[in-house]
Coordinates of C-alpha atoms and ligand atoms in Angstrom, one line a residue:
M613 CA 0.0 0.0 0.0
G614 CA 1.6 3.2 -1.2
N615 CA 0.5 6.8 -0.7
T616 CA -3.2 6.7 -1.3
I617 CA -4.9 10.1 -1.8
L618 CA -8.7 10.2 -1.4
L619 CA -10.7 12.5 -3.5
L620 CA -14.3 13.7 -2.7
S621 CA -15.9 15.3 -5.7
N622 CA -19.1 15.1 -7.7
S623 CA -17.6 16.8 -10.7
Q624 CA -16.2 14.6 -13.4
K625 CA -14.4 17.6 -14.8
H626 CA -12.6 18.2 -11.5
I627 CA -11.8 14.5 -11.1
S628 CA -10.1 14.4 -14.5
K629 CA -8.1 17.5 -13.9
I630 CA -6.7 16.1 -10.7
E631 CA -6.1 12.7 -12.1
T632 CA -4.0 14.4 -14.8
A633 CA -2.1 16.5 -12.4
I634 CA -1.3 13.6 -10.1
R635 CA -0.3 11.1 -12.8
W636 CA 3.4 11.7 -12.3
E637 CA 3.3 11.5 -8.5
S638 CA 4.2 8.4 -6.5
A639 CA 0.6 8.4 -5.2
D640 CA -2.6 6.6 -6.0
L641 CA -5.8 8.6 -6.4
M642 CA -9.0 7.1 -5.1
V643 CA -12.3 8.8 -5.8
V644 CA -14.6 8.0 -2.9
E645 CA -18.2 8.5 -2.0
K646 CA -18.8 10.8 1.0
N647 CA -20.6 8.0 2.9
D648 CA -17.6 5.7 2.4
L649 CA -15.0 8.2 3.5
M650 CA -14.3 6.8 7.0
K651 CA -14.2 3.2 5.7
N652 CA -11.7 4.1 2.9
M653 CA -9.5 6.2 5.2
Y654 CA -8.8 3.0 7.2
S655 CA -8.8 0.4 4.5
F656 CA -6.4 2.3 2.2
Q657 CA -4.5 3.9 5.1
A658 CA -4.9 7.1 3.2
K659 CA -2.2 9.7 3.5
M660 CA -4.3 12.7 2.3
L661 CA -7.7 13.9 1.4
L662 CA -8.8 16.3 -1.3
V663 CA -12.3 17.8 -1.1
D664 CA -14.2 19.7 -3.8
L665 CA -15.9 22.7 -2.3
D666 CA -18.0 23.1 -5.5
S667 CA -19.7 19.7 -4.8
F668 CA -20.6 19.9 -1.1
G669 CA -22.3 22.3 1.3
L670 CA -22.5 22.7 5.0
Q671 CA -23.9 19.3 5.9
T672 CA -21.2 17.3 4.1
L673 CA -18.4 19.6 5.1
S674 CA -19.2 19.4 8.8
M675 CA -19.5 15.6 8.5
I676 CA -16.0 15.6 7.0
Q677 CA -14.7 17.8 9.8
S678 CA -16.1 15.5 12.4
I679 CA -14.5 12.4 10.8
L680 CA -11.2 14.2 10.7
N681 CA -11.6 15.0 14.4
V682 CA -11.6 11.3 15.1
E683 CA -8.8 10.3 12.7
Y684 CA -6.3 12.8 11.6
L685 CA -5.8 13.2 7.8
P686 CA -4.2 16.1 6.0
V687 CA -6.8 17.7 3.9
I688 CA -6.9 20.2 1.1
Y689 CA -10.1 21.9 0.0
F690 CA -10.3 23.3 -3.5
F691 CA -12.9 25.3 -5.5
E692 CA -13.5 26.6 -8.9
S693 CA -16.9 28.3 -8.8
E694 CA -18.1 31.4 -6.8
E695 CA -20.2 29.0 -4.7
G696 CA -17.2 26.8 -4.0
Y697 CA -15.3 29.9 -2.9
S698 CA -18.0 30.9 -0.5
N699 CA -18.0 27.4 0.9
S700 CA -14.4 27.9 1.8
L701 CA -15.5 30.1 4.6
L702 CA -17.0 27.0 6.2
V703 CA -13.6 25.3 6.4
S704 CA -11.5 28.4 7.1
D705 CA -9.1 26.7 9.4
N706 CA -7.9 24.5 6.6
I707 CA -5.9 24.9 3.4
T708 CA -8.3 26.0 0.6
V709 CA -7.0 26.7 -2.9
P710 CA -8.4 27.3 -6.3
I711 CA -8.3 24.2 -8.4
S712 CA -5.8 25.8 -10.8
K713 CA -3.3 26.2 -8.0
L714 CA -3.9 22.6 -6.9
E715 CA -3.1 21.5 -10.5
C716 CA 0.3 23.1 -10.6
G717 CA 1.4 22.7 -7.0
I718 CA 0.0 19.3 -6.3
S719 CA 3.4 17.6 -6.2
E720 CA 4.6 19.7 -3.2
M721 CA 1.3 19.4 -1.5
V722 CA 1.2 15.7 -1.8
E723 CA 4.7 15.5 -0.4
Q724 CA 3.9 17.7 2.5
G725 CA 0.6 16.1 3.2
T726 CA 1.9 12.5 3.2
G727 CA 4.9 13.7 5.3
F728 CA 2.5 15.0 7.9
K729 CA 0.5 11.9 7.9
N730 CA 3.5 9.7 8.3
R731 CA 4.7 11.7 11.1
Y732 CA 1.3 11.7 12.7
N733 CA 1.3 7.9 12.5
I734 CA 4.7 7.7 14.2
I735 CA 3.5 9.9 17.0
M736 CA 0.3 7.9 17.4
E737 CA 2.2 4.7 17.4
S738 CA 4.5 5.8 20.2
Y739 CA 1.6 7.3 22.1
D740 CA -0.4 4.1 21.8
A741 CA 2.6 2.0 22.9
I742 CA 3.1 4.2 26.0
D743 CA -0.6 4.2 26.7
L744 CA -0.8 0.4 26.5
M745 CA 2.1 0.1 28.8
N746 CA 0.7 2.5 31.3
S747 CA -2.6 0.6 31.4
S748 CA -0.8 -2.6 32.3
M749 CA 1.4 -0.9 34.9
K750 CA -1.1 -1.3 37.8
A751 CA -1.1 -5.1 37.5
L752 CA 2.7 -5.1 37.1
I753 CA 3.2 -2.9 40.2
D754 CA 1.0 -5.2 42.2
K755 CA 3.0 -8.2 41.0
Y756 CA 6.5 -6.9 41.3
L757 CA 6.4 -4.4 44.2
L758 CA 6.9 -7.1 46.8
R759 CA 9.6 -9.0 45.0
E760 CA 13.0 -8.6 46.5
D761 CA 15.3 -8.7 43.6
V762 CA 17.3 -5.5 43.0
Y763 CA 16.3 -4.8 39.5
D764 CA 13.7 -7.2 38.5
I765 CA 14.4 -8.6 35.0
G766 CA 10.9 -10.2 35.0
L767 CA 9.4 -6.7 35.4
I768 CA 11.5 -5.3 32.6
R769 CA 10.6 -8.2 30.3
E770 CA 6.9 -7.7 31.0
L771 CA 7.1 -4.0 30.4
L772 CA 8.9 -4.5 27.1
N773 CA 6.3 -7.0 26.1
A774 CA 3.5 -4.7 27.1
V775 CA 4.9 -2.2 24.6
F776 CA 6.3 -4.3 21.8
S777 CA 4.2 -7.4 21.6
G778 CA 0.5 -7.7 21.1
N779 CA 0.4 -4.0 20.3
R780 CA -1.4 -3.8 16.9
F781 CA -0.4 -0.2 16.5
I782 CA 3.3 -0.4 16.7
S783 CA 5.3 -1.5 13.7
N784 CA 8.7 0.0 14.5
Y785 CA 10.2 -2.1 17.2
P786 CA 13.9 -2.9 17.7
A787 CA 15.4 -6.3 17.0
N788 CA 17.5 -6.2 20.2
I789 CA 17.2 -4.3 23.4
Y790 CA 20.1 -3.8 25.8
V791 CA 19.3 -2.9 29.4
I792 CA 22.4 -1.7 31.2
F793 CA 22.6 -1.5 34.9
E794 CA 25.6 0.7 35.6
E795 CA 25.7 0.3 39.3
I796 CA 25.9 -3.5 39.3
K797 CA 28.0 -3.4 36.0
T798 CA 25.7 -5.7 34.2
A799 CA 24.0 -5.6 30.8
V800 CA 21.0 -7.8 29.8
E801 CA 20.2 -8.4 26.2
F802 CA 16.7 -9.0 25.2
E803 CA 15.7 -10.2 21.7
V804 CA 12.5 -9.1 20.1
R805 CA 11.1 -11.9 18.0
S806 CA 9.3 -11.1 14.7
D807 CA 5.9 -11.3 16.5
G808 CA 7.1 -8.7 18.9
F809 CA 7.6 -11.1 21.8
V810 CA 10.5 -10.1 24.0
Y811 CA 12.7 -12.6 25.8
E812 CA 16.0 -12.5 27.7
K813 CA 19.0 -13.7 25.7
N814 CA 22.2 -12.9 27.5
T815 CA 23.5 -11.4 30.7
E816 CA 26.9 -9.8 30.5
K817 CA 29.3 -8.4 33.1
L818 CA 30.6 -5.0 32.1
N819 CA 34.3 -4.5 32.3
D820 CA 35.9 -1.3 33.7
L821 CA 36.4 0.1 30.2
Y822 CA 32.8 0.0 29.3
G823 CA 31.4 3.3 28.0
F824 CA 29.6 4.8 25.0
G825 CA 31.2 7.2 22.6
F826 CA 28.3 9.5 22.9
D827 CA 26.2 11.2 25.6
T828 CA 23.6 8.8 26.8
R829 CA 22.3 11.3 29.3
A830 CA 20.4 13.5 26.9
E831 CA 17.2 14.7 28.4
N832 CA 14.9 13.3 25.8
G833 CA 16.9 10.2 25.0
F834 CA 19.1 9.6 22.0
H835 CA 18.6 8.1 18.6
K836 CA 20.7 7.7 15.5
N837 CA 20.2 6.3 12.0
F838 CA 23.3 5.2 10.1
G839 CA 23.4 5.7 6.3
V840 CA 20.7 8.3 6.5
L841 CA 21.2 12.0 6.2
E842 CA 20.0 13.5 9.4
Y843 CA 20.9 16.0 12.1
S844 CA 22.2 14.2 15.1
D845 CA 24.5 14.9 18.0
I846 CA 25.8 11.5 17.6
E847 CA 28.7 11.1 15.2
S848 CA 28.4 8.6 12.4
G849 CA 30.5 5.4 12.6
V850 CA 29.3 2.4 14.4
K851 CA 32.2 1.8 16.8
L852 CA 30.9 4.0 19.4
F853 CA 29.5 1.1 21.4
P854 CA 31.1 -0.9 24.1
D855 CA 32.5 -4.3 22.9
F856 CA 29.7 -6.3 24.5
I857 CA 27.2 -4.6 22.2
Y858 CA 29.3 -4.2 19.1
R859 CA 30.4 -7.8 19.1
D860 CA 26.9 -9.3 18.7
M861 CA 25.6 -6.8 16.2
D862 CA 26.4 -7.7 12.6
R863 CA 25.5 -4.3 11.5
I864 CA 23.8 -1.6 13.5
N865 CA 21.5 0.4 11.3
N866 CA 20.0 2.6 14.0
F867 CA 19.4 2.8 17.7
S868 CA 17.2 4.7 20.1
G869 CA 17.4 4.8 23.9
Y870 CA 17.1 6.6 27.1
S871 CA 18.9 6.5 30.4
I872 CA 17.7 7.3 33.9
G873 CA 19.6 6.9 37.2
D874 CA 22.0 4.0 36.6
L875 CA 19.8 2.4 34.0
I876 CA 20.2 2.6 30.2
F877 CA 17.7 1.2 27.8
I878 CA 18.7 1.0 24.1
G879 CA 16.9 -0.6 21.2
F880 CA 18.8 -1.5 18.1
N881 CA 18.0 -2.2 14.5
Y882 CA 14.5 -1.0 14.0
P883 CA 13.0 -1.7 10.6
N884 CA 12.2 1.9 9.9
T885 CA 14.3 4.9 10.7
V886 CA 14.2 5.9 14.3
T887 CA 13.0 9.3 15.6
H888 CA 12.7 10.9 19.0
F889 CA 9.3 9.2 19.2
D890 CA 11.1 5.9 19.5
S891 CA 13.3 7.4 22.2
A892 CA 10.1 8.5 23.9
V893 CA 8.9 4.9 24.0
M894 CA 12.2 3.9 25.6
K895 CA 12.0 6.8 27.9
A896 CA 8.5 5.7 29.1
I897 CA 9.7 2.2 29.8
A898 CA 12.9 3.3 31.6
I899 CA 11.0 5.8 33.7
N900 CA 8.5 3.2 34.8
V901 CA 11.2 0.7 35.7
D902 CA 13.1 3.4 37.6
L903 CA 9.9 4.4 39.4
I904 CA 9.0 0.9 40.6
E905 CA 12.6 0.2 41.6
G906 CA 12.6 3.5 43.5
V907 CA 9.4 2.6 45.3
K908 CA 10.7 -0.8 46.1
R909 CA 14.0 0.6 47.5
N910 CA 12.0 3.0 49.7
M911 CA 9.7 0.2 50.9
R912 CA 12.7 -1.9 51.8
R913 CA 14.2 1.0 53.7
V914 CA 11.0 1.6 55.7
E915 CA 10.7 -2.1 56.3
E916 CA 14.3 -2.3 57.5
S917 CA 13.9 0.5 60.0
F918 CA 10.6 -1.0 61.1
I919 CA 12.3 -4.3 61.8
Y920 CA 15.2 -2.5 63.6
T921 CA 12.7 -0.7 65.8
M922 CA 10.8 -3.9 66.6
N923 CA 14.1 -5.5 67.6
A924 CA 15.2 -2.5 69.7
L925 CA 11.9 -2.6 71.6
A926 CA 12.0 -6.3 72.1
R927 CA 15.6 -6.0 73.5
A928 CA 14.7 -3.2 75.8
A929 CA 12.2 -5.6 77.4
E930 CA 14.7 -8.4 77.7
V931 CA 14.7 -9.4 81.3
N932 CA 16.5 -12.7 81.4
D933 CA 19.8 -11.0 81.8
D934 CA 20.5 -11.9 78.3
S935 CA 22.4 -8.8 77.2
T936 CA 23.2 -10.4 73.8
G937 CA 19.5 -10.6 72.9
Y938 CA 20.0 -14.2 71.9
H939 CA 16.8 -15.4 73.6
I940 CA 14.6 -13.3 71.5
K941 CA 16.6 -14.2 68.4
R942 CA 16.3 -17.9 69.1
V943 CA 12.5 -17.6 69.6
N944 CA 12.3 -15.9 66.2
F945 CA 14.2 -18.8 64.6
F946 CA 12.3 -21.5 66.4
S947 CA 9.0 -19.9 65.4
R948 CA 10.0 -19.6 61.8
K949 CA 11.2 -23.2 61.7
L950 CA 7.9 -24.4 63.1
S951 CA 5.9 -22.3 60.6
E952 CA 7.9 -23.6 57.7
E953 CA 7.4 -27.2 58.9
L954 CA 3.7 -26.5 59.1
G955 CA 3.8 -25.4 55.5
M956 CA 2.8 -21.8 56.2
G957 CA 3.5 -19.4 53.3
N958 CA 6.4 -17.1 52.8
K959 CA 4.5 -14.0 54.1
F960 CA 3.5 -15.7 57.4
T961 CA 7.0 -17.2 58.1
K962 CA 8.6 -13.9 57.4
E963 CA 6.2 -12.0 59.6
I964 CA 6.4 -14.4 62.5
F965 CA 10.2 -14.2 62.3
H966 CA 10.0 -10.5 63.1
S967 CA 7.1 -10.7 65.5
A968 CA 7.9 -13.5 67.8
Q969 CA 10.6 -11.5 69.6
M970 CA 7.9 -9.1 70.9
H971 CA 6.2 -11.8 73.0
D972 CA 7.5 -10.6 76.4
V973 CA 7.7 -6.8 75.8
G974 CA 5.0 -6.4 78.5
K975 CA 7.6 -7.5 81.1
I976 CA 8.8 -3.9 81.0
Y977 CA 5.9 -3.1 83.3
V978 CA 6.5 -6.0 85.7
E979 CA 8.5 -5.2 88.8
K980 CA 12.2 -6.0 88.6
A981 CA 12.1 -7.7 92.0
I982 CA 9.7 -10.2 90.6
L983 CA 11.5 -10.7 87.4
T984 CA 14.8 -11.4 89.1
K985 CA 13.5 -13.3 92.1
P986 CA 15.8 -16.3 92.6
G987 CA 13.1 -18.6 94.0
K988 CA 9.5 -19.5 93.3
L989 CA 7.0 -16.8 92.9
T990 CA 4.1 -16.3 95.4
E991 CA 0.6 -16.5 94.0
Q992 CA 0.3 -12.7 94.1
E993 CA 3.6 -12.3 92.3
F994 CA 2.6 -14.7 89.7
E995 CA -0.7 -12.9 89.2
N996 CA 1.4 -9.8 88.6
M997 CA 3.6 -11.6 86.2
K998 CA 0.7 -12.9 84.1
M999 CA -0.2 -9.3 83.4
H1000 CA 2.8 -9.0 81.0
T1001 CA 0.7 -10.5 78.3
L1002 CA -1.9 -7.7 78.5
Y1003 CA 0.8 -5.0 79.0
G1004 CA 2.5 -6.3 75.9
E1005 CA -0.6 -6.1 73.8
K1006 CA -1.1 -2.6 75.0
I1007 CA 2.4 -1.4 74.3
I1008 CA 2.3 -2.8 70.8
G1009 CA -1.0 -1.2 70.1
N1010 CA -3.2 -1.8 67.2
S1011 CA -1.1 -0.8 64.2
S1012 CA -2.1 -3.1 61.3
H1013 CA 1.6 -3.8 60.7
L1014 CA 2.0 -5.1 64.2
K1015 CA -1.2 -7.2 64.3
M1016 CA 0.7 -10.5 64.6
A1017 CA 3.1 -9.2 67.2
S1018 CA 0.2 -8.0 69.3
E1019 CA -1.6 -11.3 69.0
I1020 CA 1.5 -13.1 70.1
A1021 CA 2.1 -10.9 73.1
A1022 CA -1.5 -11.3 74.2
N1023 CA -1.8 -15.1 73.6
H1024 CA 1.6 -16.7 74.0
H1025 CA 0.7 -18.1 77.5
E1026 CA -2.6 -19.4 76.4
K1027 CA -2.7 -23.2 76.3
Y1028 CA -4.4 -25.4 73.8
D1029 CA -6.4 -27.2 76.5
G1030 CA -7.7 -23.9 77.8
S1031 CA -5.6 -23.9 81.0
G1032 CA -3.5 -20.9 80.1
Y1033 CA -3.8 -17.2 80.8
P1034 CA -4.8 -14.3 80.5
Q1035 CA -8.1 -15.4 78.9
G1036 CA -8.1 -19.2 79.2
R1037 CA -8.6 -19.4 75.4
K1038 CA -8.8 -22.9 73.9
G1039 CA -7.7 -24.6 70.7
T1040 CA -8.1 -22.5 67.6
E1041 CA -9.4 -19.5 69.6
I1042 CA -5.8 -18.9 70.2
P1043 CA -4.2 -17.3 67.1
L1044 CA -1.9 -19.7 65.2
S1045 CA 1.1 -17.4 65.6
A1046 CA 0.8 -17.4 69.4
R1047 CA 0.3 -21.2 69.5
I1048 CA 3.6 -21.5 67.6
V1049 CA 5.5 -19.0 69.7
A1050 CA 4.2 -20.7 72.9
L1051 CA 6.2 -23.8 72.0
A1052 CA 9.2 -21.9 70.8
D1053 CA 9.3 -19.8 74.0
I1054 CA 9.0 -22.8 76.4
Y1055 CA 11.7 -24.8 74.6
D1056 CA 14.0 -21.8 74.9
A1057 CA 13.1 -21.1 78.6
L1058 CA 13.8 -24.7 79.5
R1059 CA 17.1 -24.7 77.7
S1060 CA 18.3 -21.5 79.3
P1061 CA 19.3 -20.7 82.9
R1062 CA 16.9 -18.5 84.7
C1063 CA 17.2 -16.8 88.1
Y1064 CA 14.8 -19.5 89.4
K1065 CA 16.1 -22.5 87.5
P1066 CA 19.2 -24.0 85.8
A1067 CA 19.5 -24.6 82.1
F1068 CA 18.2 -28.0 80.9
T1069 CA 19.7 -30.2 78.2
H1070 CA 18.1 -30.7 74.9
E1071 CA 17.1 -34.2 75.9
K1072 CA 15.5 -33.2 79.2
T1073 CA 13.7 -30.3 77.5
L1074 CA 12.4 -32.7 74.7
D1075 CA 11.2 -35.0 77.4
I1076 CA 9.3 -32.3 79.3
I1077 CA 7.6 -31.0 76.2
I1078 CA 6.7 -34.4 74.8
N1079 CA 5.8 -36.2 78.0
G1080 CA 5.0 -33.3 80.4
D1081 CA 6.4 -32.6 83.9
G1082 CA 3.3 -31.3 85.7
R1083 CA 3.9 -27.7 84.9
V1084 CA 4.2 -28.2 81.2
E1085 CA 1.9 -30.8 79.6
P1086 CA 1.6 -32.0 76.0
S1087 CA -2.1 -31.1 76.0
H1088 CA -0.9 -27.4 76.3
F1089 CA 0.2 -27.6 72.7
D1090 CA -1.6 -27.6 69.4
P1091 CA -1.1 -31.3 68.3
N1092 CA 0.0 -30.3 64.8
I1093 CA 2.6 -28.0 66.2
L1094 CA 3.8 -30.6 68.7
E1095 CA 4.1 -33.1 65.8
A1096 CA 6.0 -30.5 63.7
F1097 CA 8.3 -29.9 66.7
K1098 CA 9.0 -33.6 67.0
R1099 CA 10.1 -33.7 63.4
V1100 CA 12.5 -30.7 63.6
H1101 CA 13.7 -30.8 67.3
N1102 CA 17.2 -31.5 66.1
E1103 CA 17.2 -28.2 64.2
F1104 CA 16.1 -26.5 67.5
K1105 CA 19.2 -28.0 69.2
R1106 CA 21.4 -26.8 66.4
L1107 CA 20.0 -23.3 66.4
Y1108 CA 20.3 -23.1 70.2
D1109 CA 23.9 -24.1 70.0
I1110 CA 24.6 -21.5 67.4
F1111 CA 22.9 -18.6 69.2
Q1112 CA 24.2 -19.2 72.7
Ligands
C2E2357 P1 10.2 -17.5 81.3 O1 11.2 -17.8 82.3 O2 10.6 -16.9 80.0 O3 9.4 -18.8 81.0 C1 8.5 -19.0 79.9 C2 7.7 -20.2 80.1 O4 8.5 -21.4 80.0 C3 7.0 -20.4 81.4 O5 5.7 -19.7 81.4 C4 6.8 -21.9 81.5 O6 5.7 -22.3 80.7 C5 8.1 -22.4 80.9 N1 9.1 -22.7 81.9 C6 10.1 -21.9 82.3 N2 10.9 -22.5 83.2 C7 10.3 -23.7 83.4 C8 10.7 -24.8 84.2 O7 11.6 -24.8 85.0 N3 9.9 -25.9 84.2 C9 8.8 -25.9 83.4 N4 8.0 -27.0 83.4 N5 8.4 -24.9 82.6 C10 9.2 -23.8 82.6 P2 5.1 -19.3 82.8 O8 5.1 -20.4 83.8 O9 3.8 -18.7 82.5 O10 6.0 -18.2 83.3 C11 6.1 -16.9 82.7 C12 7.2 -16.1 83.2 O11 7.0 -15.9 84.7 C13 8.5 -16.8 83.1 O12 9.1 -16.5 81.8 C14 9.3 -16.1 84.2 O13 9.8 -14.8 83.8 C15 8.3 -15.9 85.3 N6 8.3 -17.0 86.2 C16 7.6 -18.2 86.2 N7 7.9 -19.0 87.2 C17 8.8 -18.3 88.0 C18 9.5 -18.6 89.2 O14 9.3 -19.6 89.8 N8 10.4 -17.7 89.6 C19 10.6 -16.5 89.0 N9 11.5 -15.6 89.5 N10 10.0 -16.2 87.8 C20 9.1 -17.1 87.3
SIN2358 C1 -24.2 16.9 -0.8 O1 -23.9 16.1 0.1 O2 -24.0 16.5 -2.0 C2 -24.7 18.2 -0.5 C3 -25.4 18.3 0.8 C4 -24.7 19.4 1.6 O3 -23.5 19.1 2.1 O4 -25.2 20.4 1.8
FE2359 FE1 5.9 -14.6 78.3

């Protein structure tokens, strides 16, 4: 399909004149019915429209205007008669010429008109590509925000696919795309298959000499066509690329790219010449990747400081004269081990690992004399001590981020058979997290020296938990958790030995 020019005219005389004038142009003239205008614009991918003002009045002319508001097409209105001339007032924003002028200047007009249309198509293509990507961003953000990789190749691949594959608008897409991560000195090569599907091909380490022979930091990206006369900041000559790119490219016809932060995106070997609209597509992709990675980095930072604060609070409440903080650390590890063994998901095991350590924060409010009393507690003292569960719940408060920590503090002395405190909850009334921490805490308390008891061996501890000793009974534990403990008790021993 070449350059099709549509002609709307009811005058056979005018049609012949234009046919004659256009005969030497590299364009096909199609005379169309006004009612078929829209259809023909699409099916011939017309580049230009000529409208005879002598043939049509207000009604048709406004119909044409409204079609052109939907789909842009350069248009030239022409007239011969007085009546046609007065109709030109109805389309005064447009180019209107006497037919004689059209006959002699048609070659220039066709060239300009088709040039406009081609450019318009390129703009629309990049706009559609960016628009399509933006509409798939929400799903991608949800999917990739919580992943931990620094620079997620999966995210980049999906974004590239959102732009280049399955996009019926875009025809100019690169054969290869390099994504360069300057900070980690790595380049990933993606190949774009003929159907536009993008997949990862190679990952390369960059050497110290890596660098481009042109400025990759241009505000609106960079692009270059070789073997085409064009204005460009980039010198001609292909060997401006680092080896790792040059080596794999038989011949580089053109490239287009954008860099942001320590990321560079470059597409190579587009079928058509590249323009700054191709750079705009790369820019949109790069900015989106940078944005998500930035949000991820900040989320990680917030999470790290959150975890740090939790640990600081938990340690402040450490009362077992364990200045190393190993008790709370071990309870974290035991709880995570049990969760994994119970087949809990990643989110739960991660959360319990940070939350378990908070179980005894309420002891901050219990008198030091009670906490450090060498002998057995009186009934009154023990009643006091029991309050540490409720104090803990209160200290932690009801932030949604700390929901599990709060549940654990409140419920870690509840017992499965209902004989625990502070509420005497039973079975699954006790949150799972707290049922898990209860066992982890008791294992650790038994293994450790306390002001009121010596440390017990792993074997003695195992015996107390599995067979009971009057104070601890197997019925105190969730049977599934107890079974899980029996399967992994050796790992408890190992962890205890490490963190002692
Ligand atoms: P803790 O020392 O961290 O102990 C946590 C839990 O481990 C205890 O919860 C109990 O279930 C178990 N446990 C600890 N030591 C032993 C033991 O020698 N034998 C058996 N069978 N189980 C043990 P519990 O009983 O609700 O106690 C909560 C907290 O009250 C203890 O935390 C400790 O700080 C304090 N506490 C309990 N009994 C005494 C005591 O006789 N003297 C003193 N000074 N403090 C006590
Ligand atoms: C026509 O469509 O041929 C004339 C009707 C009009 O546009 O006024
Ligand atoms: Fe406790």
